[in-house]
Amino acid sequence: NAGVPLLALSTFERDHILVPDDLYTAALEALVSAQS
């Protein structure tokens, strides 16, 4: 819904979410708002 493209990368030990550098702030705000 936030319009931020991402790449989900899963490994055996960790999961990663990769976002473009210029959209880091928007991605972080979207993740924080999704927690509440």
PDB file of N, CA and C in Angstrom, residues 3-35:
ATOM      1  N   GLY A   3       3.537   1.780  -1.734  1.00  0.00           N
ATOM      2  CA  GLY A   3       4.134   2.042  -3.042  1.00  0.00           C
ATOM      3  C   GLY A   3       5.640   1.926  -3.063  1.00  0.00           C
ATOM      4  N   VAL A   4       6.209   1.160  -2.139  1.00  0.00           N
ATOM      5  CA  VAL A   4       7.658   0.985  -2.075  1.00  0.00           C
ATOM      6  C   VAL A   4       8.003  -0.392  -2.644  1.00  0.00           C
ATOM      7  N   PRO A   5       8.780  -0.443  -3.726  1.00  0.00           N
ATOM      8  CA  PRO A   5       9.176  -1.748  -4.252  1.00  0.00           C
ATOM      9  C   PRO A   5      10.191  -2.399  -3.314  1.00  0.00           C
ATOM     10  N   LEU A   6      10.118  -3.711  -3.212  1.00  0.00           N
ATOM     11  CA  LEU A   6      11.068  -4.411  -2.351  1.00  0.00           C
ATOM     12  C   LEU A   6      11.418  -5.760  -2.935  1.00  0.00           C
ATOM     13  N   LEU A   7      12.516  -6.301  -2.446  1.00  0.00           N
ATOM     14  CA  LEU A   7      12.943  -7.647  -2.804  1.00  0.00           C
ATOM     15  C   LEU A   7      13.093  -8.414  -1.504  1.00  0.00           C
ATOM     16  N   ALA A   8      12.308  -9.461  -1.334  1.00  0.00           N
ATOM     17  CA  ALA A   8      12.404 -10.299  -0.145  1.00  0.00           C
ATOM     18  C   ALA A   8      13.401 -11.410  -0.429  1.00  0.00           C
ATOM     19  N   LEU A   9      14.388 -11.539   0.444  1.00  0.00           N
ATOM     20  CA  LEU A   9      15.452 -12.527   0.285  1.00  0.00           C
ATOM     21  C   LEU A   9      15.487 -13.387   1.535  1.00  0.00           C
ATOM     22  N   SER A  10      15.236 -14.669   1.385  1.00  0.00           N
ATOM     23  CA  SER A  10      15.224 -15.582   2.523  1.00  0.00           C
ATOM     24  C   SER A  10      16.413 -16.518   2.446  1.00  0.00           C
ATOM     25  N   THR A  11      17.092 -16.674   3.572  1.00  0.00           N
ATOM     26  CA  THR A  11      18.202 -17.616   3.668  1.00  0.00           C
ATOM     27  C   THR A  11      17.884 -18.599   4.786  1.00  0.00           C
ATOM     28  N   PHE A  12      18.787 -19.504   5.030  1.00  0.00           N
ATOM     29  CA  PHE A  12      18.566 -20.511   6.058  1.00  0.00           C
ATOM     30  C   PHE A  12      18.460 -19.880   7.441  1.00  0.00           C
ATOM     31  N   GLU A  13      19.282 -18.864   7.712  1.00  0.00           N
ATOM     32  CA  GLU A  13      19.324 -18.281   9.047  1.00  0.00           C
ATOM     33  C   GLU A  13      18.587 -16.954   9.180  1.00  0.00           C
ATOM     34  N   ARG A  14      18.447 -16.195   8.085  1.00  0.00           N
ATOM     35  CA  ARG A  14      17.882 -14.853   8.184  1.00  0.00           C
ATOM     36  C   ARG A  14      16.991 -14.552   6.986  1.00  0.00           C
ATOM     37  N   ASP A  15      16.095 -13.598   7.182  1.00  0.00           N
ATOM     38  CA  ASP A  15      15.294 -13.046   6.097  1.00  0.00           C
ATOM     39  C   ASP A  15      15.679 -11.577   5.936  1.00  0.00           C
ATOM     40  N   HIS A  16      15.729 -11.117   4.703  1.00  0.00           N
ATOM     41  CA  HIS A  16      16.117  -9.740   4.414  1.00  0.00           C
ATOM     42  C   HIS A  16      15.064  -9.106   3.522  1.00  0.00           C
ATOM     43  N   ILE A  17      14.861  -7.820   3.708  1.00  0.00           N
ATOM     44  CA  ILE A  17      14.012  -7.032   2.821  1.00  0.00           C
ATOM     45  C   ILE A  17      14.892  -5.948   2.230  1.00  0.00           C
ATOM     46  N   LEU A  18      15.065  -5.960   0.914  1.00  0.00           N
ATOM     47  CA  LEU A  18      15.903  -4.985   0.231  1.00  0.00           C
ATOM     48  C   LEU A  18      15.012  -3.939  -0.423  1.00  0.00           C
ATOM     49  N   VAL A  19      15.341  -2.676  -0.188  1.00  0.00           N
ATOM     50  CA  VAL A  19      14.595  -1.560  -0.775  1.00  0.00           C
ATOM     51  C   VAL A  19      15.589  -0.594  -1.407  1.00  0.00           C
ATOM     52  N   PRO A  20      15.162   0.179  -2.390  1.00  0.00           N
ATOM     53  CA  PRO A  20      16.051   1.165  -2.997  1.00  0.00           C
ATOM     54  C   PRO A  20      16.497   2.219  -1.971  1.00  0.00           C
ATOM     55  N   ASP A  21      17.742   2.678  -2.111  1.00  0.00           N
ATOM     56  CA  ASP A  21      18.292   3.675  -1.182  1.00  0.00           C
ATOM     57  C   ASP A  21      17.418   4.912  -1.059  1.00  0.00           C
ATOM     58  N   ASP A  22      16.930   5.402  -2.171  1.00  0.00           N
ATOM     59  CA  ASP A  22      16.172   6.651  -2.141  1.00  0.00           C
ATOM     60  C   ASP A  22      14.784   6.499  -1.521  1.00  0.00           C
ATOM     61  N   LEU A  23      14.343   5.262  -1.294  1.00  0.00           N
ATOM     62  CA  LEU A  23      13.035   5.026  -0.677  1.00  0.00           C
ATOM     63  C   LEU A  23      13.156   4.428   0.725  1.00  0.00           C
ATOM     64  N   TYR A  24      14.360   4.500   1.295  1.00  0.00           N
ATOM     65  CA  TYR A  24      14.599   3.906   2.612  1.00  0.00           C
ATOM     66  C   TYR A  24      13.663   4.487   3.673  1.00  0.00           C
ATOM     67  N   THR A  25      13.552   5.803   3.712  1.00  0.00           N
ATOM     68  CA  THR A  25      12.719   6.447   4.726  1.00  0.00           C
ATOM     69  C   THR A  25      11.258   6.045   4.579  1.00  0.00           C
ATOM     70  N   ALA A  26      10.758   6.032   3.372  1.00  0.00           N
ATOM     71  CA  ALA A  26       9.365   5.638   3.142  1.00  0.00           C
ATOM     72  C   ALA A  26       9.146   4.177   3.530  1.00  0.00           C
ATOM     73  N   ALA A  27      10.111   3.311   3.229  1.00  0.00           N
ATOM     74  CA  ALA A  27       9.994   1.895   3.582  1.00  0.00           C
ATOM     75  C   ALA A  27      10.000   1.713   5.091  1.00  0.00           C
ATOM     76  N   LEU A  28      10.880   2.431   5.775  1.00  0.00           N
ATOM     77  CA  LEU A  28      10.952   2.324   7.228  1.00  0.00           C
ATOM     78  C   LEU A  28       9.660   2.813   7.872  1.00  0.00           C
ATOM     79  N   GLU A  29       9.128   3.916   7.397  1.00  0.00           N
ATOM     80  CA  GLU A  29       7.864   4.434   7.931  1.00  0.00           C
ATOM     81  C   GLU A  29       6.722   3.447   7.698  1.00  0.00           C
ATOM     82  N   ALA A  30       6.703   2.801   6.543  1.00  0.00           N
ATOM     83  CA  ALA A  30       5.655   1.821   6.250  1.00  0.00           C
ATOM     84  C   ALA A  30       5.767   0.608   7.171  1.00  0.00           C
ATOM     85  N   LEU A  31       6.989   0.151   7.425  1.00  0.00           N
ATOM     86  CA  LEU A  31       7.174  -0.994   8.321  1.00  0.00           C
ATOM     87  C   LEU A  31       6.782  -0.650   9.753  1.00  0.00           C
ATOM     88  N   VAL A  32       7.157   0.527  10.205  1.00  0.00           N
ATOM     89  CA  VAL A  32       6.812   0.941  11.568  1.00  0.00           C
ATOM     90  C   VAL A  32       5.300   1.081  11.721  1.00  0.00           C
ATOM     91  N   SER A  33       4.644   1.675  10.742  1.00  0.00           N
ATOM     92  CA  SER A  33       3.189   1.840  10.843  1.00  0.00           C
ATOM     93  C   SER A  33       2.460   0.502  10.737  1.00  0.00           C
ATOM     94  N   ALA A  34       3.045  -0.476  10.067  1.00  0.00           N
ATOM     95  CA  ALA A  34       2.417  -1.795   9.958  1.00  0.00           C
ATOM     96  C   ALA A  34       2.482  -2.559  11.277  1.00  0.00           C
ATOM     97  N   GLN A  35       3.429  -2.213  12.133  1.00  0.00           N
ATOM     98  CA  GLN A  35       3.556  -2.894  13.420  1.00  0.00           C
ATOM     99  C   GLN A  35       2.468  -2.482  14.400  1.00  0.00           C
TER     100      GLN A  35
END
